PDB file of C-alpha atoms and ligand atoms in Angstrom:
ATOM      1  CA  MET C1402     -17.546  14.755 -10.117  1.00  0.00           C
ATOM      2  CA  ILE C1403     -14.560  13.443  -8.130  1.00  0.00           C
ATOM      3  CA  CYS C1404     -11.290  15.307  -7.688  1.00  0.00           C
ATOM      4  CA  VAL C1405      -8.220  13.399  -6.515  1.00  0.00           C
ATOM      5  CA  VAL C1406      -5.381  15.572  -5.239  1.00  0.00           C
ATOM      6  CA  GLY C1407      -2.230  13.534  -4.758  1.00  0.00           C
ATOM      7  CA  SER C1408       0.856  11.779  -5.975  1.00  0.00           C
ATOM      8  CA  LEU C1409       1.849  10.538  -9.406  1.00  0.00           C
ATOM      9  CA  ASN C1410       4.805   8.119  -9.433  1.00  0.00           C
ATOM     10  CA  MET C1411       6.587   5.750 -11.707  1.00  0.00           C
ATOM     11  CA  ASP C1412       6.912   2.435  -9.859  1.00  0.00           C
ATOM     12  CA  LEU C1413      10.218   0.594 -10.333  1.00  0.00           C
ATOM     13  CA  VAL C1414       9.254  -2.941  -9.398  1.00  0.00           C
ATOM     14  CA  ILE C1415      11.346  -6.059  -8.831  1.00  0.00           C
ATOM     15  CA  ASP C1416       9.681  -9.390  -8.092  1.00  0.00           C
ATOM     16  CA  CYS C1417      11.701 -11.437  -5.628  1.00  0.00           C
ATOM     17  CA  GLN C1418      11.413 -14.628  -3.632  1.00  0.00           C
ATOM     18  CA  ARG C1419      11.555 -12.631  -0.412  1.00  0.00           C
ATOM     19  CA  ILE C1420      12.113  -8.985   0.499  1.00  0.00           C
ATOM     20  CA  PRO C1421      15.721  -8.401   1.701  1.00  0.00           C
ATOM     21  CA  SER C1422      16.384  -7.380   5.299  1.00  0.00           C
ATOM     22  CA  VAL C1423      18.741  -4.523   6.256  1.00  0.00           C
ATOM     23  CA  GLY C1424      22.275  -5.102   4.950  1.00  0.00           C
ATOM     24  CA  GLU C1425      21.217  -8.018   2.748  1.00  0.00           C
ATOM     25  CA  THR C1426      21.282  -8.365  -1.046  1.00  0.00           C
ATOM     26  CA  VAL C1427      18.966 -10.835  -2.775  1.00  0.00           C
ATOM     27  CA  ILE C1428      18.757 -11.759  -6.451  1.00  0.00           C
ATOM     28  CA  GLY C1429      15.409 -10.670  -7.859  1.00  0.00           C
ATOM     29  CA  LYS C1430      13.343 -11.874 -10.808  1.00  0.00           C
ATOM     30  CA  GLN C1431      11.681  -9.559 -13.376  1.00  0.00           C
ATOM     31  CA  PHE C1432      11.995  -5.773 -13.340  1.00  0.00           C
ATOM     32  CA  HIS C1433       9.056  -3.604 -14.501  1.00  0.00           C
ATOM     33  CA  THR C1434       8.260   0.100 -14.709  1.00  0.00           C
ATOM     34  CA  ILE C1435       4.553   0.608 -13.967  1.00  0.00           C
ATOM     35  CA  PRO C1436       2.579   3.862 -13.507  1.00  0.00           C
ATOM     36  CA  GLY C1437       1.641   4.328  -9.856  1.00  0.00           C
ATOM     37  CA  GLY C1438       1.408   6.815  -6.999  1.00  0.00           C
ATOM     38  CA  LYS C1439      -1.372   6.553  -4.441  1.00  0.00           C
ATOM     39  CA  GLY C1440      -3.202   9.584  -5.792  1.00  0.00           C
ATOM     40  CA  ALA C1441      -2.943   8.540  -9.429  1.00  0.00           C
ATOM     41  CA  ASN C1442      -3.930   4.944  -8.608  1.00  0.00           C
ATOM     42  CA  GLN C1443      -7.069   6.161  -6.823  1.00  0.00           C
ATOM     43  CA  ALA C1444      -7.908   8.440  -9.751  1.00  0.00           C
ATOM     44  CA  VAL C1445      -7.438   5.546 -12.194  1.00  0.00           C
ATOM     45  CA  ALA C1446      -9.789   3.403 -10.099  1.00  0.00           C
ATOM     46  CA  CYS C1447     -12.435   6.173 -10.102  1.00  0.00           C
ATOM     47  CA  GLY C1448     -12.060   6.741 -13.854  1.00  0.00           C
ATOM     48  CA  ARG C1449     -12.084   3.063 -14.873  1.00  0.00           C
ATOM     49  CA  LEU C1450     -15.110   2.466 -12.657  1.00  0.00           C
ATOM     50  CA  GLY C1451     -17.123   5.129 -14.426  1.00  0.00           C
ATOM     51  CA  ALA C1452     -16.835   8.321 -12.345  1.00  0.00           C
ATOM     52  CA  GLU C1453     -16.147  11.729 -13.880  1.00  0.00           C
ATOM     53  CA  THR C1454     -12.675  12.201 -12.423  1.00  0.00           C
ATOM     54  CA  TYR C1455     -10.131  15.021 -12.301  1.00  0.00           C
ATOM     55  CA  MET C1456      -6.615  14.582 -10.978  1.00  0.00           C
ATOM     56  CA  LEU C1457      -4.590  17.430  -9.497  1.00  0.00           C
ATOM     57  CA  GLY C1458      -0.856  17.053  -8.854  1.00  0.00           C
ATOM     58  CA  LYS C1459       2.614  17.662 -10.267  1.00  0.00           C
ATOM     59  CA  VAL C1460       5.000  15.730 -12.502  1.00  0.00           C
ATOM     60  CA  GLY C1461       8.448  16.469 -13.923  1.00  0.00           C
ATOM     61  CA  ASN C1462       9.612  17.195 -17.460  1.00  0.00           C
ATOM     62  CA  ASP C1463      10.655  13.606 -18.086  1.00  0.00           C
ATOM     63  CA  GLY C1464       9.610  10.418 -19.813  1.00  0.00           C
ATOM     64  CA  PHE C1465       8.127   8.938 -16.630  1.00  0.00           C
ATOM     65  CA  ALA C1466       5.668  11.847 -16.563  1.00  0.00           C
ATOM     66  CA  ASP C1467       4.555  11.084 -20.133  1.00  0.00           C
ATOM     67  CA  GLU C1468       3.844   7.445 -19.242  1.00  0.00           C
ATOM     68  CA  VAL C1469       2.020   8.307 -16.032  1.00  0.00           C
ATOM     69  CA  LEU C1470      -0.172  10.887 -17.802  1.00  0.00           C
ATOM     70  CA  THR C1471      -0.939   8.446 -20.631  1.00  0.00           C
ATOM     71  CA  SER C1472      -2.101   5.831 -18.137  1.00  0.00           C
ATOM     72  CA  LEU C1473      -4.439   8.363 -16.483  1.00  0.00           C
ATOM     73  CA  ASN C1474      -5.796   9.641 -19.816  1.00  0.00           C
ATOM     74  CA  GLU C1475      -6.461   6.090 -21.001  1.00  0.00           C
ATOM     75  CA  SER C1476      -8.345   5.437 -17.756  1.00  0.00           C
ATOM     76  CA  ASN C1477     -10.910   8.206 -18.261  1.00  0.00           C
ATOM     77  CA  VAL C1478      -9.182  10.661 -15.899  1.00  0.00           C
ATOM     78  CA  ASN C1479      -9.004  14.349 -16.810  1.00  0.00           C
ATOM     79  CA  THR C1480      -5.334  15.402 -16.504  1.00  0.00           C
ATOM     80  CA  LYS C1481      -5.734  18.947 -17.830  1.00  0.00           C
ATOM     81  CA  TRP C1482      -4.778  20.603 -14.529  1.00  0.00           C
ATOM     82  CA  ILE C1483      -1.783  18.444 -13.649  1.00  0.00           C
ATOM     83  CA  GLN C1484       1.283  20.674 -13.917  1.00  0.00           C
ATOM     84  CA  ARG C1485       4.856  19.932 -14.941  1.00  0.00           C
ATOM     85  CA  CYS C1486       7.703  21.343 -12.846  1.00  0.00           C
ATOM     86  CA  SER C1487      11.509  21.290 -12.723  1.00  0.00           C
ATOM     87  CA  GLU C1488      11.621  18.477 -10.113  1.00  0.00           C
ATOM     88  CA  PRO C1489      11.709  14.881 -11.425  1.00  0.00           C
ATOM     89  CA  THR C1490       8.520  12.827 -11.483  1.00  0.00           C
ATOM     90  CA  GLY C1491       8.022  10.901  -8.210  1.00  0.00           C
ATOM     91  CA  VAL C1492       9.427   7.403  -8.146  1.00  0.00           C
ATOM     92  CA  ALA C1493       8.631   4.375  -5.969  1.00  0.00           C
ATOM     93  CA  ILE C1494      11.065   1.489  -5.538  1.00  0.00           C
ATOM     94  CA  ILE C1495       8.923  -1.596  -4.899  1.00  0.00           C
ATOM     95  CA  SER C1496       9.890  -5.168  -4.007  1.00  0.00           C
ATOM     96  CA  VAL C1497       7.150  -7.789  -4.349  1.00  0.00           C
ATOM     97  CA  ASP C1498       7.638 -11.189  -2.728  1.00  0.00           C
ATOM     98  CA  GLU C1499       6.218 -14.580  -3.718  1.00  0.00           C
ATOM     99  CA  GLN C1500       3.236 -14.189  -1.378  1.00  0.00           C
ATOM    100  CA  GLY C1501       2.272 -10.901  -3.072  1.00  0.00           C
ATOM    101  CA  GLY C1502       3.462  -8.743  -0.158  1.00  0.00           C
ATOM    102  CA  ASN C1503       5.519  -5.648  -0.854  1.00  0.00           C
ATOM    103  CA  SER C1504       7.844  -3.005   0.542  1.00  0.00           C
ATOM    104  CA  ILE C1505       7.842   0.490  -0.955  1.00  0.00           C
ATOM    105  CA  ILE C1506      10.171   3.510  -0.778  1.00  0.00           C
ATOM    106  CA  VAL C1507       8.946   6.712  -2.422  1.00  0.00           C
ATOM    107  CA  ALA C1508      11.148   9.575  -3.682  1.00  0.00           C
ATOM    108  CA  MET C1509       8.603  12.393  -3.687  1.00  0.00           C
ATOM    109  CA  GLY C1510      10.197  14.567  -6.420  1.00  0.00           C
ATOM    110  CA  ALA C1511       7.531  16.697  -8.118  1.00  0.00           C
ATOM    111  CA  ASN C1512       4.854  15.546  -5.632  1.00  0.00           C
ATOM    112  CA  ASN C1513       6.604  17.678  -3.033  1.00  0.00           C
ATOM    113  CA  THR C1514       5.813  20.827  -5.031  1.00  0.00           C
ATOM    114  CA  VAL C1515       2.027  20.484  -4.695  1.00  0.00           C
ATOM    115  CA  SER C1516       1.783  23.755  -2.794  1.00  0.00           C
ATOM    116  CA  LYS C1517      -1.031  25.853  -1.338  1.00  0.00           C
ATOM    117  CA  GLU C1518      -0.482  28.315  -4.209  1.00  0.00           C
ATOM    118  CA  TYR C1519      -1.151  25.570  -6.755  1.00  0.00           C
ATOM    119  CA  ILE C1520      -4.291  24.548  -4.846  1.00  0.00           C
ATOM    120  CA  VAL C1521      -5.515  28.150  -4.782  1.00  0.00           C
ATOM    121  CA  SER C1522      -5.105  28.264  -8.571  1.00  0.00           C
ATOM    122  CA  MET C1523      -7.240  25.086  -8.870  1.00  0.00           C
ATOM    123  CA  LYS C1524     -10.202  26.609  -7.024  1.00  0.00           C
ATOM    124  CA  ASP C1525     -12.663  26.133  -9.917  1.00  0.00           C
ATOM    125  CA  VAL C1526     -12.103  22.374 -10.182  1.00  0.00           C
ATOM    126  CA  LEU C1527     -12.204  21.844  -6.434  1.00  0.00           C
ATOM    127  CA  GLU C1528     -15.360  23.906  -6.030  1.00  0.00           C
ATOM    128  CA  LYS C1529     -17.160  21.851  -8.708  1.00  0.00           C
ATOM    129  CA  SER C1530     -16.260  18.499  -7.116  1.00  0.00           C
ATOM    130  CA  ASN C1531     -18.663  16.452  -5.008  1.00  0.00           C
ATOM    131  CA  ILE C1532     -15.922  14.283  -3.550  1.00  0.00           C
ATOM    132  CA  ILE C1533     -12.322  15.282  -2.823  1.00  0.00           C
ATOM    133  CA  ILE C1534      -9.911  12.381  -2.256  1.00  0.00           C
ATOM    134  CA  LEU C1535      -6.585  12.969  -0.481  1.00  0.00           C
ATOM    135  CA  GLN C1536      -3.625  10.870   0.692  1.00  0.00           C
ATOM    136  CA  HIS C1537      -0.254  11.598   2.326  1.00  0.00           C
ATOM    137  CA  GLU C1538       2.124  11.593  -0.651  1.00  0.00           C
ATOM    138  CA  ILE C1539       2.004  15.363  -1.121  1.00  0.00           C
ATOM    139  CA  PRO C1540       2.962  17.867   1.619  1.00  0.00           C
ATOM    140  CA  LEU C1541       0.777  17.402   4.695  1.00  0.00           C
ATOM    141  CA  THR C1542       0.333  21.184   4.975  1.00  0.00           C
ATOM    142  CA  THR C1543      -1.317  21.136   1.539  1.00  0.00           C
ATOM    143  CA  VAL C1544      -3.598  18.241   2.478  1.00  0.00           C
ATOM    144  CA  GLU C1545      -4.693  20.081   5.630  1.00  0.00           C
ATOM    145  CA  TYR C1546      -5.171  23.329   3.702  1.00  0.00           C
ATOM    146  CA  ILE C1547      -7.523  21.617   1.220  1.00  0.00           C
ATOM    147  CA  ILE C1548      -9.540  20.081   4.054  1.00  0.00           C
ATOM    148  CA  ASP C1549      -9.742  23.447   5.839  1.00  0.00           C
ATOM    149  CA  CYS C1550     -10.925  25.185   2.656  1.00  0.00           C
ATOM    150  CA  TYR C1551     -13.448  22.660   1.343  1.00  0.00           C
ATOM    151  CA  ALA C1552     -14.843  20.608   4.243  1.00  0.00           C
ATOM    152  CA  GLY C1553     -18.474  21.328   5.005  1.00  0.00           C
ATOM    153  CA  LYS C1554     -19.152  22.990   1.663  1.00  0.00           C
ATOM    154  CA  ARG C1555     -21.507  20.255   0.480  1.00  0.00           C
ATOM    155  CA  LYS C1556     -18.505  18.102  -0.404  1.00  0.00           C
ATOM    156  CA  THR C1557     -17.447  14.701   0.835  1.00  0.00           C
ATOM    157  CA  ILE C1558     -13.860  14.719   2.119  1.00  0.00           C
ATOM    158  CA  VAL C1559     -12.100  11.359   1.922  1.00  0.00           C
ATOM    159  CA  LEU C1560      -8.645  10.947   3.491  1.00  0.00           C
ATOM    160  CA  ASN C1561      -6.558   7.840   2.916  1.00  0.00           C
ATOM    161  CA  PRO C1562      -3.802   8.567   5.476  1.00  0.00           C
ATOM    162  CA  ALA C1563      -1.084   6.658   3.627  1.00  0.00           C
ATOM    163  CA  PRO C1564       1.777   6.610   4.300  1.00  0.00           C
ATOM    164  CA  ALA C1565       0.895   7.066   7.980  1.00  0.00           C
ATOM    165  CA  MET C1566       1.621  10.554   9.310  1.00  0.00           C
ATOM    166  CA  GLU C1567       0.126  12.503  12.156  1.00  0.00           C
ATOM    167  CA  VAL C1568      -3.117  14.292  11.248  1.00  0.00           C
ATOM    168  CA  SER C1569      -4.072  17.373  13.317  1.00  0.00           C
ATOM    169  CA  ASP C1570      -7.160  17.148  15.514  1.00  0.00           C
ATOM    170  CA  HIS C1571      -8.834  20.135  13.849  1.00  0.00           C
ATOM    171  CA  VAL C1572      -8.534  18.359  10.490  1.00  0.00           C
ATOM    172  CA  LEU C1573      -9.844  15.041  11.793  1.00  0.00           C
ATOM    173  CA  SER C1574     -13.106  16.701  12.793  1.00  0.00           C
ATOM    174  CA  LYS C1575     -13.703  17.683   9.137  1.00  0.00           C
ATOM    175  CA  ILE C1576     -13.217  14.270   7.541  1.00  0.00           C
ATOM    176  CA  ASP C1577     -16.247  12.430   6.187  1.00  0.00           C
ATOM    177  CA  PHE C1578     -14.431   9.160   5.406  1.00  0.00           C
ATOM    178  CA  LEU C1579     -11.089   8.238   6.971  1.00  0.00           C
ATOM    179  CA  ILE C1580      -9.814   5.123   5.154  1.00  0.00           C
ATOM    180  CA  PRO C1581      -6.587   3.783   6.723  1.00  0.00           C
ATOM    181  CA  ASN C1582      -5.296   0.225   6.608  1.00  0.00           C
ATOM    182  CA  GLU C1583      -4.788  -1.901   9.718  1.00  0.00           C
ATOM    183  CA  HIS C1584      -1.316  -0.398  10.366  1.00  0.00           C
ATOM    184  CA  GLU C1585      -2.076   3.243   9.540  1.00  0.00           C
ATOM    185  CA  ILE C1586      -5.053   3.469  11.931  1.00  0.00           C
ATOM    186  CA  LYS C1587      -2.602   2.979  14.824  1.00  0.00           C
ATOM    187  CA  LYS C1588      -0.083   5.581  13.669  1.00  0.00           C
ATOM    188  CA  ILE C1589      -1.888   8.751  12.637  1.00  0.00           C
ATOM    189  CA  SER C1590      -2.223  10.440  16.007  1.00  0.00           C
ATOM    190  CA  SER C1591       0.293  10.905  18.816  1.00  0.00           C
ATOM    191  CA  GLY C1592      -2.753  11.339  21.089  1.00  0.00           C
ATOM    192  CA  ILE C1593      -3.173   7.559  21.409  1.00  0.00           C
ATOM    193  CA  SER C1594      -0.565   4.837  21.943  1.00  0.00           C
ATOM    194  CA  SER C1595       0.218   2.853  18.796  1.00  0.00           C
ATOM    195  CA  ASP C1596       0.407  -0.527  20.530  1.00  0.00           C
ATOM    196  CA  LEU C1597      -3.090  -1.002  21.913  1.00  0.00           C
ATOM    197  CA  GLU C1598      -4.890  -4.296  21.324  1.00  0.00           C
ATOM    198  CA  GLY C1599      -7.471  -4.401  18.498  1.00  0.00           C
ATOM    199  CA  TYR C1600      -9.083  -1.523  16.602  1.00  0.00           C
ATOM    200  CA  GLU C1601     -11.855  -0.516  19.005  1.00  0.00           C
ATOM    201  CA  PRO C1602      -9.868   2.068  21.040  1.00  0.00           C
ATOM    202  CA  TYR C1603      -8.657   3.701  17.795  1.00  0.00           C
ATOM    203  CA  ILE C1604     -12.127   3.768  16.284  1.00  0.00           C
ATOM    204  CA  GLN C1605     -13.542   5.408  19.404  1.00  0.00           C
ATOM    205  CA  TYR C1606     -10.644   7.884  19.536  1.00  0.00           C
ATOM    206  CA  TYR C1607     -11.157   9.077  15.954  1.00  0.00           C
ATOM    207  CA  LEU C1608     -14.947   9.132  16.212  1.00  0.00           C
ATOM    208  CA  ASP C1609     -14.589  11.277  19.352  1.00  0.00           C
ATOM    209  CA  LYS C1610     -12.326  13.614  17.358  1.00  0.00           C
ATOM    210  CA  GLY C1611     -15.196  14.118  14.936  1.00  0.00           C
ATOM    211  CA  VAL C1612     -14.395  11.768  12.028  1.00  0.00           C
ATOM    212  CA  LYS C1613     -17.801  10.777  10.618  1.00  0.00           C
ATOM    213  CA  ASN C1614     -16.963   7.407   9.071  1.00  0.00           C
ATOM    214  CA  ILE C1615     -13.915   5.192   9.530  1.00  0.00           C
ATOM    215  CA  ILE C1616     -13.263   2.364   7.112  1.00  0.00           C
ATOM    216  CA  ILE C1617     -10.267   0.227   8.108  1.00  0.00           C
ATOM    217  CA  THR C1618      -9.039  -1.967   5.261  1.00  0.00           C
ATOM    218  CA  LEU C1619      -7.779  -5.287   6.635  1.00  0.00           C
ATOM    219  CA  GLY C1620      -6.272  -7.065   3.610  1.00  0.00           C
ATOM    220  CA  ASP C1621      -7.577 -10.615   3.283  1.00  0.00           C
ATOM    221  CA  GLU C1622      -9.686 -10.040   6.419  1.00  0.00           C
ATOM    222  CA  GLY C1623     -11.931  -7.560   4.551  1.00  0.00           C
ATOM    223  CA  CYS C1624     -12.737  -4.223   6.172  1.00  0.00           C
ATOM    224  CA  LEU C1625     -14.455  -2.596   9.126  1.00  0.00           C
ATOM    225  CA  HIS C1626     -16.826   0.371   8.830  1.00  0.00           C
ATOM    226  CA  ALA C1627     -17.513   2.394  11.971  1.00  0.00           C
ATOM    227  CA  THR C1628     -19.709   5.390  12.774  1.00  0.00           C
ATOM    228  CA  GLN C1629     -21.026   6.775  16.078  1.00  0.00           C
ATOM    229  CA  LYS C1630     -24.105   4.549  15.548  1.00  0.00           C
ATOM    230  CA  GLU C1631     -22.632   1.176  14.545  1.00  0.00           C
ATOM    231  CA  ASN C1632     -19.659  -0.944  13.517  1.00  0.00           C
ATOM    232  CA  ARG C1633     -19.905  -3.429  10.694  1.00  0.00           C
ATOM    233  CA  LYS C1634     -17.351  -5.925   9.397  1.00  0.00           C
ATOM    234  CA  TYR C1635     -17.267  -6.856   5.708  1.00  0.00           C
ATOM    235  CA  PRO C1636     -15.514 -10.091   4.707  1.00  0.00           C
ATOM    236  CA  ALA C1637     -12.999 -10.140   1.837  1.00  0.00           C
ATOM    237  CA  ARG C1638     -13.549 -12.158  -1.343  1.00  0.00           C
ATOM    238  CA  LYS C1639     -11.233 -15.152  -1.222  1.00  0.00           C
ATOM    239  CA  VAL C1640      -8.713 -14.954  -4.058  1.00  0.00           C
ATOM    240  CA  ALA C1641      -5.144 -16.093  -4.744  1.00  0.00           C
ATOM    241  CA  ALA C1642      -3.131 -12.896  -4.281  1.00  0.00           C
ATOM    242  CA  VAL C1643      -0.114 -12.342  -6.534  1.00  0.00           C
ATOM    243  CA  ASP C1644       0.562  -8.659  -5.723  1.00  0.00           C
ATOM    244  CA  THR C1645      -1.177  -6.452  -3.181  1.00  0.00           C
ATOM    245  CA  THR C1646       0.281  -3.175  -4.560  1.00  0.00           C
ATOM    246  CA  ALA C1647      -2.526  -0.603  -5.004  1.00  0.00           C
ATOM    247  CA  ALA C1648      -5.205  -2.854  -3.471  1.00  0.00           C
ATOM    248  CA  GLY C1649      -5.967  -0.123  -0.920  1.00  0.00           C
ATOM    249  CA  ASP C1650      -5.961   2.531  -3.661  1.00  0.00           C
ATOM    250  CA  THR C1651      -8.384   0.449  -5.721  1.00  0.00           C
ATOM    251  CA  PHE C1652     -10.647   0.143  -2.674  1.00  0.00           C
ATOM    252  CA  VAL C1653     -10.629   3.924  -2.057  1.00  0.00           C
ATOM    253  CA  GLY C1654     -11.276   4.800  -5.721  1.00  0.00           C
ATOM    254  CA  ALA C1655     -13.963   2.145  -6.170  1.00  0.00           C
ATOM    255  CA  PHE C1656     -15.719   3.162  -2.963  1.00  0.00           C
ATOM    256  CA  CYS C1657     -15.796   6.821  -4.013  1.00  0.00           C
ATOM    257  CA  ALA C1658     -16.922   6.051  -7.579  1.00  0.00           C
ATOM    258  CA  GLU C1659     -19.920   4.115  -6.278  1.00  0.00           C
ATOM    259  CA  TYR C1660     -20.723   6.539  -3.472  1.00  0.00           C
ATOM    260  CA  GLU C1661     -20.669   9.403  -5.975  1.00  0.00           C
ATOM    261  CA  ARG C1662     -23.085   7.449  -8.190  1.00  0.00           C
ATOM    262  CA  GLY C1663     -25.574   7.551  -5.301  1.00  0.00           C
ATOM    263  CA  LEU C1664     -25.098   4.131  -3.755  1.00  0.00           C
ATOM    264  CA  ASN C1665     -25.176   3.961   0.036  1.00  0.00           C
ATOM    265  CA  VAL C1666     -22.074   3.285   2.141  1.00  0.00           C
ATOM    266  CA  GLU C1667     -22.788  -0.453   2.520  1.00  0.00           C
ATOM    267  CA  GLN C1668     -23.260  -0.928  -1.232  1.00  0.00           C
ATOM    268  CA  ALA C1669     -20.177   1.150  -2.056  1.00  0.00           C
ATOM    269  CA  ILE C1670     -18.047  -0.871   0.397  1.00  0.00           C
ATOM    270  CA  SER C1671     -19.263  -4.169  -1.080  1.00  0.00           C
ATOM    271  CA  PHE C1672     -18.388  -2.951  -4.576  1.00  0.00           C
ATOM    272  CA  ALA C1673     -14.964  -1.684  -3.435  1.00  0.00           C
ATOM    273  CA  THR C1674     -14.277  -5.041  -1.768  1.00  0.00           C
ATOM    274  CA  ILE C1675     -14.825  -6.808  -5.094  1.00  0.00           C
ATOM    275  CA  ALA C1676     -12.704  -4.299  -7.046  1.00  0.00           C
ATOM    276  CA  SER C1677      -9.758  -4.555  -4.641  1.00  0.00           C
ATOM    277  CA  SER C1678      -9.989  -8.361  -4.604  1.00  0.00           C
ATOM    278  CA  VAL C1679      -9.563  -8.305  -8.395  1.00  0.00           C
ATOM    279  CA  SER C1680      -6.556  -5.971  -8.164  1.00  0.00           C
ATOM    280  CA  VAL C1681      -4.591  -8.363  -5.918  1.00  0.00           C
ATOM    281  CA  THR C1682      -4.857 -11.123  -8.524  1.00  0.00           C
ATOM    282  CA  ARG C1683      -2.858  -8.984 -10.989  1.00  0.00           C
ATOM    283  CA  LYS C1684       0.627  -7.563 -10.898  1.00  0.00           C
ATOM    284  CA  GLY C1685       1.502  -3.898 -10.505  1.00  0.00           C
ATOM    285  CA  ALA C1686      -0.329  -0.750  -9.455  1.00  0.00           C
ATOM    286  CA  GLN C1687      -2.336   0.757 -12.333  1.00  0.00           C
ATOM    287  CA  THR C1688      -1.929  -2.443 -14.376  1.00  0.00           C
ATOM    288  CA  SER C1689      -4.009  -4.241 -11.734  1.00  0.00           C
ATOM    289  CA  ILE C1690      -6.979  -1.864 -11.391  1.00  0.00           C
ATOM    290  CA  PRO C1691     -10.183  -3.264 -12.962  1.00  0.00           C
ATOM    291  CA  TYR C1692     -12.679  -1.596 -15.336  1.00  0.00           C
ATOM    292  CA  LEU C1693     -16.391  -1.314 -14.580  1.00  0.00           C
ATOM    293  CA  TYR C1694     -17.399  -3.997 -17.103  1.00  0.00           C
ATOM    294  CA  GLU C1695     -15.129  -6.509 -15.347  1.00  0.00           C
ATOM    295  CA  ILE C1696     -16.813  -5.924 -11.996  1.00  0.00           C
ATOM    296  CA  GLU C1697     -20.292  -5.923 -13.539  1.00  0.00           C
ATOM    297  CA  GLU C1698     -19.602  -9.348 -15.042  1.00  0.00           C
ATOM    298  CA  MET C1699     -18.927 -10.611 -11.511  1.00  0.00           C
ATOM    299  CA  LEU C1700     -22.084  -9.203  -9.860  1.00  0.00           C
TER     300      LEU C1700
HETATM  301  O1  RIB X1088      -0.251   2.310  -2.906  1.00  0.00           O
HETATM  302  C1  RIB X1088       0.652   1.860  -3.873  1.00  0.00           C
HETATM  303  C2  RIB X1088       1.491   3.010  -4.368  1.00  0.00           C
HETATM  304  O2  RIB X1088       2.294   3.488  -3.320  1.00  0.00           O
HETATM  305  C3  RIB X1088       2.457   2.662  -5.467  1.00  0.00           C
HETATM  306  O3  RIB X1088       1.899   2.768  -6.745  1.00  0.00           O
HETATM  307  C4  RIB X1088       3.626   3.600  -5.219  1.00  0.00           C
HETATM  308  O4  RIB X1088       3.811   4.539  -6.223  1.00  0.00           O
HETATM  309  C5  RIB X1088       3.343   4.248  -3.872  1.00  0.00           C
HETATM  310  O5  RIB X1088       2.869   5.515  -4.011  1.00  0.00           O
END
């Protein structure tokens, strides 16, 4: 069983020719509201790809919450323990350009109320889980508290440090899989300069801090898996990208779903690479995440 603790957002998306710079207004194309949030996207990927999945988090008492919960329920994710609160459901304002690139601003709303007290009350679900997946769209103190409580208790702790924020050294040593993208890997510790050449110094830094596996997602360059024993690069599948939103979330969810099923790291990464390559060929966050049968047809 997988438990994702994280954000649930409604994405307010405008397609545009190019993303405006500071002080500039551009005329966009279509506007869409699409269920998102890094945590919820990762849970949807786990659920659609066949894993028994629970999501923990908070939403508001509004219509966005209803839509976000429906998307999770329809994706085979158990939402029983997600709580409503008086804050509004989290919202992300997303611009997507013609090359499929994006810029995102998140208003945390209810996600900010995912407190230690809530986590304590969810002890039963967390204790039953084999894999706990975390990101940085709930308070960092809560993320660190979960890692402190559950690391080493025959559970796999997966941290997708997005958006990039500093992670304490004592927490790094408890992470089984750290899955940042090419930008985040350079920004999650003040202990190492963020402008060094290449990934090698960062990989060594985090391995020395005790992280067991680092998987750096590199967009259309694929990904890099590093442990104390070896580094291995995995190429991406070549596709025509229309929207990269949630590609990283699809990778994280797909990787965990396969790893939980008993596949080894190499097999789970190869599967996740295919799943995320499918997601970039479709628009939106949860609207882009594939189902297991779609991936199986491609294998
Ligand atoms: O990773 C993509 C997600 O980031 C979007 O769905 C948005 O909600 C933000 O959380």
